[in-house]
Amino acid sequence: MAAEKTVDIKDLFEAGAHFGHKTSRWHPKMEPYIYKKQGGIHVIDLTKTVDCLKEALDFVEKQAAEGKQILMVGTKHQAKDPIKKLAIDTNMPYVTDRWLGGTLTNWSTIGARVKYVKDLEARMSSGEIANKYNKLEVQRFQEEIDSINATYGGIKELNGKPGVVFVIDTVHDNLAIKEANKLGIPVVAITDTNSDPKKVTYPIPANDDAIKTIQLIAEYIKNAIERGRAKSKSNEKIDSK
């Protein structure tokens, strides 16, 4: 079973998780999570962050234990690499390029595109395309595959409706949250001082711009998923006896 990484307020502090936005850019609904104003910015109360993060991690662990997919979303520059790494490490679907309208609410259309590229890849790997077309045409097929994968690659294994959507920046990726809310899909998200935490099922009040904070919280999420899966396997062994 994955070793539990205790949520440590010192780690959060060292990662700069307490630095919010300028006071002029705040969202009033974040007030309960704000410790003070300092130097023109809001400082987040990390004791609240610890409590919220623990609650979010417990939920993620439970969802992973039930075999639910967690869709990772982070399309702004500093979120792309940590989110992609988290998704690949945990074998979860992800969006790091841009959120396509209807990714959740119009899955029949998005899913058809995903099926098309998967079928194309299968035909390419089997040699069917190479046997049927000349080199230039094969190259064009490969370019089409690469182009579609650039947009849909991270969600090729998404089975329609995920159990959870994890978002780094609720303002930048508000469309993902809107679609999740519309379908009643729980959202776990980092909520900076300019966010509306009421739109998130499990808000994690923290700095959503600092790469170290994003990486730290991503690591916590990864561990929670691994613990959930380990518990699921352990229960399966007990049931099979």
Short mmCIF file of C-alpha atoms in Angstrom, two decimals:
data_model
loop_
_atom_site.label_atom_id
_atom_site.label_comp_id
_atom_site.label_asym_id
_atom_site.label_seq_id
_atom_site.Cartn_x
_atom_site.Cartn_y
_atom_site.Cartn_z
CA MET A 1 0.00 0.00 0.00
CA ALA A 2 1.23 3.52 -0.80
CA ALA A 3 2.76 5.20 2.21
CA GLU A 4 0.63 7.99 3.56
CA LYS A 5 2.17 11.43 3.23
CA THR A 6 0.83 13.42 6.17
CA VAL A 7 -0.39 16.87 5.25
CA ASP A 8 2.29 19.10 6.74
CA ILE A 9 1.61 22.80 7.25
CA LYS A 10 5.36 23.44 7.11
CA ASP A 11 5.58 21.89 3.62
CA LEU A 12 2.69 24.07 2.47
CA PHE A 13 4.35 27.18 3.92
CA GLU A 14 7.70 26.40 2.29
CA ALA A 15 5.90 25.87 -1.05
CA GLY A 16 4.37 29.35 -0.77
CA ALA A 17 0.82 28.00 -0.55
CA HIS A 18 -0.23 30.88 1.72
CA PHE A 19 0.35 33.68 -0.80
CA GLY A 20 -2.93 34.84 -2.30
CA HIS A 21 -3.65 37.51 -4.89
CA LYS A 22 -3.72 41.29 -4.51
CA THR A 23 -6.46 42.39 -2.14
CA SER A 24 -8.17 44.20 -5.03
CA ARG A 25 -8.65 40.87 -6.86
CA TRP A 26 -10.22 38.86 -4.07
CA HIS A 27 -13.50 36.97 -4.05
CA PRO A 28 -15.57 37.76 -0.93
CA LYS A 29 -16.59 34.10 -0.52
CA MET A 30 -12.94 33.25 0.17
CA GLU A 31 -13.00 35.38 3.32
CA PRO A 32 -13.28 32.38 5.73
CA TYR A 33 -9.98 31.05 4.38
CA ILE A 34 -8.03 34.32 4.57
CA TYR A 35 -5.71 34.90 7.52
CA LYS A 36 -4.75 38.55 6.97
CA LYS A 37 -3.76 41.27 4.51
CA GLN A 38 -0.04 41.88 4.10
CA GLY A 39 1.81 44.07 1.65
CA GLY A 40 -1.26 44.52 -0.52
CA ILE A 41 -2.04 40.80 -0.83
CA HIS A 42 -4.26 38.37 1.04
CA VAL A 43 -2.53 35.68 3.07
CA ILE A 44 -4.31 32.32 3.18
CA ASP A 45 -4.87 30.61 6.54
CA LEU A 46 -2.86 27.41 6.14
CA THR A 47 -4.58 25.73 9.10
CA LYS A 48 -7.76 25.88 6.99
CA THR A 49 -5.79 24.59 3.98
CA VAL A 50 -4.65 21.55 5.96
CA ASP A 51 -8.21 20.72 7.07
CA CYS A 52 -9.66 21.17 3.58
CA LEU A 53 -6.84 19.23 1.92
CA LYS A 54 -7.28 16.28 4.28
CA GLU A 55 -11.01 16.19 3.52
CA ALA A 56 -10.34 16.36 -0.25
CA LEU A 57 -7.72 13.61 -0.06
CA ASP A 58 -10.05 11.31 1.88
CA PHE A 59 -12.65 11.78 -0.86
CA VAL A 60 -10.15 11.17 -3.67
CA GLU A 61 -8.89 8.04 -1.94
CA LYS A 62 -12.46 6.72 -1.61
CA GLN A 63 -13.20 7.40 -5.28
CA ALA A 64 -9.99 5.67 -6.37
CA ALA A 65 -10.84 2.67 -4.17
CA GLU A 66 -14.16 2.43 -6.02
CA GLY A 67 -12.35 2.42 -9.35
CA LYS A 68 -13.61 5.87 -10.38
CA GLN A 69 -11.69 7.94 -12.91
CA ILE A 70 -10.36 11.35 -11.85
CA LEU A 71 -10.12 13.86 -14.68
CA MET A 72 -7.10 16.14 -14.10
CA VAL A 73 -7.40 19.68 -15.45
CA GLY A 74 -4.68 22.32 -15.62
CA THR A 75 -4.38 24.36 -18.78
CA LYS A 76 -2.43 27.40 -17.62
CA HIS A 77 1.32 27.39 -18.19
CA GLN A 78 2.60 26.47 -14.73
CA ALA A 79 -0.04 23.75 -14.24
CA LYS A 80 0.50 21.84 -17.49
CA ASP A 81 3.56 19.75 -16.58
CA PRO A 82 2.55 18.88 -12.97
CA ILE A 83 -0.96 17.85 -14.10
CA LYS A 84 0.30 15.76 -17.01
CA LYS A 85 2.85 14.04 -14.74
CA LEU A 86 0.17 13.37 -12.11
CA ALA A 87 -2.20 11.94 -14.71
CA ILE A 88 0.46 9.72 -16.32
CA ASP A 89 1.77 8.51 -12.94
CA THR A 90 -1.75 7.50 -11.88
CA ASN A 91 -3.04 6.46 -15.31
CA MET A 92 -5.84 9.03 -15.21
CA PRO A 93 -7.29 11.18 -18.02
CA TYR A 94 -6.18 14.79 -18.27
CA VAL A 95 -6.63 18.12 -20.06
CA THR A 96 -3.59 20.42 -20.27
CA ASP A 97 -3.98 22.05 -23.69
CA ARG A 98 -7.35 23.78 -23.62
CA TRP A 99 -10.75 22.79 -22.37
CA LEU A 100 -13.00 21.88 -25.28
CA GLY A 101 -16.59 22.94 -24.70
CA GLY A 102 -18.70 19.82 -24.24
CA THR A 103 -15.85 17.58 -23.04
CA LEU A 104 -18.22 16.42 -20.29
CA THR A 105 -21.64 17.71 -21.32
CA ASN A 106 -21.41 16.59 -24.97
CA TRP A 107 -19.34 13.43 -24.62
CA SER A 108 -21.14 11.69 -27.49
CA THR A 109 -19.52 14.12 -29.95
CA ILE A 110 -16.14 14.28 -28.20
CA GLY A 111 -16.16 10.51 -27.71
CA ALA A 112 -16.78 9.93 -31.40
CA ARG A 113 -13.65 11.93 -32.22
CA VAL A 114 -11.67 9.95 -29.66
CA LYS A 115 -12.93 6.66 -31.12
CA TYR A 116 -11.97 7.82 -34.60
CA VAL A 117 -8.34 8.50 -33.65
CA LYS A 118 -8.06 5.26 -31.66
CA ASP A 119 -9.33 3.30 -34.67
CA LEU A 120 -6.90 5.17 -36.92
CA GLU A 121 -4.00 4.34 -34.59
CA ALA A 122 -5.00 0.67 -34.56
CA ARG A 123 -5.07 0.58 -38.36
CA MET A 124 -1.67 2.31 -38.47
CA SER A 125 -0.02 -0.07 -35.97
CA SER A 126 -1.46 -3.17 -37.66
CA GLY A 127 0.08 -2.14 -40.98
CA GLU A 128 -3.30 -1.85 -42.68
CA ILE A 129 -2.74 1.76 -43.74
CA ALA A 130 0.83 1.16 -44.91
CA ASN A 131 -0.34 -1.76 -47.04
CA LYS A 132 -3.17 0.20 -48.60
CA TYR A 133 -1.64 3.66 -49.19
CA ASN A 134 1.59 5.19 -50.50
CA LYS A 135 4.22 6.82 -48.27
CA LEU A 136 2.86 10.36 -48.67
CA GLU A 137 -0.66 9.26 -47.78
CA VAL A 138 0.62 7.32 -44.77
CA GLN A 139 2.44 10.44 -43.64
CA ARG A 140 -0.78 12.44 -43.91
CA PHE A 141 -2.59 9.86 -41.78
CA GLN A 142 0.16 10.13 -39.17
CA GLU A 143 -0.07 13.93 -39.20
CA GLU A 144 -3.82 13.65 -38.66
CA ILE A 145 -3.27 11.29 -35.73
CA ASP A 146 -0.70 13.65 -34.20
CA SER A 147 -3.00 16.64 -34.66
CA ILE A 148 -5.99 14.93 -33.02
CA ASN A 149 -3.82 13.60 -30.18
CA ALA A 150 -2.56 17.11 -29.46
CA THR A 151 -6.15 18.02 -28.61
CA TYR A 152 -7.71 14.77 -27.38
CA GLY A 153 -4.70 12.69 -26.33
CA GLY A 154 -5.21 13.13 -22.60
CA ILE A 155 -8.85 12.04 -22.65
CA LYS A 156 -8.55 9.01 -24.95
CA GLU A 157 -9.16 6.66 -22.02
CA LEU A 158 -11.89 8.76 -20.38
CA ASN A 159 -14.95 6.56 -19.96
CA GLY A 160 -17.55 9.26 -20.44
CA LYS A 161 -18.40 10.65 -17.00
CA PRO A 162 -15.52 10.70 -14.48
CA GLY A 163 -16.06 10.24 -10.76
CA VAL A 164 -14.17 13.43 -9.93
CA VAL A 165 -12.73 16.47 -11.70
CA PHE A 166 -9.52 17.87 -10.17
CA VAL A 167 -8.76 21.46 -11.19
CA ILE A 168 -5.72 23.62 -10.47
CA ASP A 169 -7.16 27.08 -11.24
CA THR A 170 -10.91 27.54 -10.91
CA VAL A 171 -10.90 30.90 -12.69
CA HIS A 172 -8.72 29.87 -15.63
CA ASP A 173 -10.57 26.57 -16.09
CA ASN A 174 -14.04 27.73 -15.08
CA LEU A 175 -15.63 25.97 -18.08
CA ALA A 176 -14.53 22.59 -16.75
CA ILE A 177 -16.11 23.40 -13.40
CA LYS A 178 -19.34 24.61 -15.03
CA GLU A 179 -19.68 21.37 -16.98
CA ALA A 180 -18.89 19.25 -13.92
CA ASN A 181 -21.44 21.18 -11.85
CA LYS A 182 -24.07 20.78 -14.56
CA LEU A 183 -23.63 17.01 -14.50
CA GLY A 184 -23.33 16.76 -10.73
CA ILE A 185 -19.72 15.56 -10.88
CA PRO A 186 -17.79 16.38 -7.66
CA VAL A 187 -14.98 18.90 -8.10
CA VAL A 188 -11.76 18.99 -6.09
CA ALA A 189 -9.83 22.20 -6.78
CA ILE A 190 -7.21 24.59 -5.52
CA THR A 191 -9.04 27.81 -4.66
CA ASP A 192 -6.91 30.94 -4.56
CA THR A 193 -8.20 34.17 -3.05
CA ASN A 194 -9.83 35.20 -6.36
CA SER A 195 -11.89 31.98 -6.55
CA ASP A 196 -15.50 31.19 -5.69
CA PRO A 197 -15.16 28.15 -3.38
CA LYS A 198 -18.93 27.59 -3.44
CA LYS A 199 -18.63 26.21 -6.98
CA VAL A 200 -16.25 23.52 -5.76
CA THR A 201 -17.25 20.41 -3.81
CA TYR A 202 -13.90 20.12 -2.06
CA PRO A 203 -12.04 23.47 -2.15
CA ILE A 204 -8.36 23.52 -1.22
CA PRO A 205 -7.51 27.14 -0.30
CA ALA A 206 -3.98 27.72 -1.61
CA ASN A 207 -1.81 29.60 -4.07
CA ASP A 208 -2.71 28.30 -7.55
CA ASP A 209 0.16 30.12 -9.29
CA ALA A 210 3.23 28.81 -7.47
CA ILE A 211 4.67 25.73 -9.20
CA LYS A 212 5.93 24.34 -5.87
CA THR A 213 2.43 24.52 -4.39
CA ILE A 214 0.89 22.87 -7.45
CA GLN A 215 3.51 20.10 -7.38
CA LEU A 216 3.05 19.51 -3.65
CA ILE A 217 -0.73 19.23 -3.85
CA ALA A 218 -0.43 17.04 -6.96
CA GLU A 219 1.82 14.72 -4.97
CA TYR A 220 -0.77 14.53 -2.17
CA ILE A 221 -3.44 13.67 -4.75
CA LYS A 222 -1.20 11.00 -6.29
CA ASN A 223 -0.63 9.36 -2.91
CA ALA A 224 -4.36 9.40 -2.15
CA ILE A 225 -5.13 7.66 -5.46
CA GLU A 226 -2.46 5.05 -4.81
CA ARG A 227 -3.78 4.39 -1.29
CA GLY A 228 -7.30 4.01 -2.63
CA ARG A 229 -6.23 1.52 -5.28
CA ALA A 230 -4.15 -0.43 -2.78
CA LYS A 231 -7.15 -0.71 -0.44
CA SER A 232 -9.30 -1.88 -3.33
CA LYS A 233 -6.81 -4.63 -4.22
CA SER A 234 -6.53 -5.62 -0.56
CA ASN A 235 -10.32 -5.92 -0.28
CA GLU A 236 -10.45 -7.99 -3.47
CA LYS A 237 -7.96 -10.46 -2.00
CA ILE A 238 -10.02 -10.75 1.19
CA ASP A 239 -13.24 -11.27 -0.80
CA SER A 240 -11.62 -13.97 -2.94
CA LYS A 241 -10.61 -16.06 0.07
#
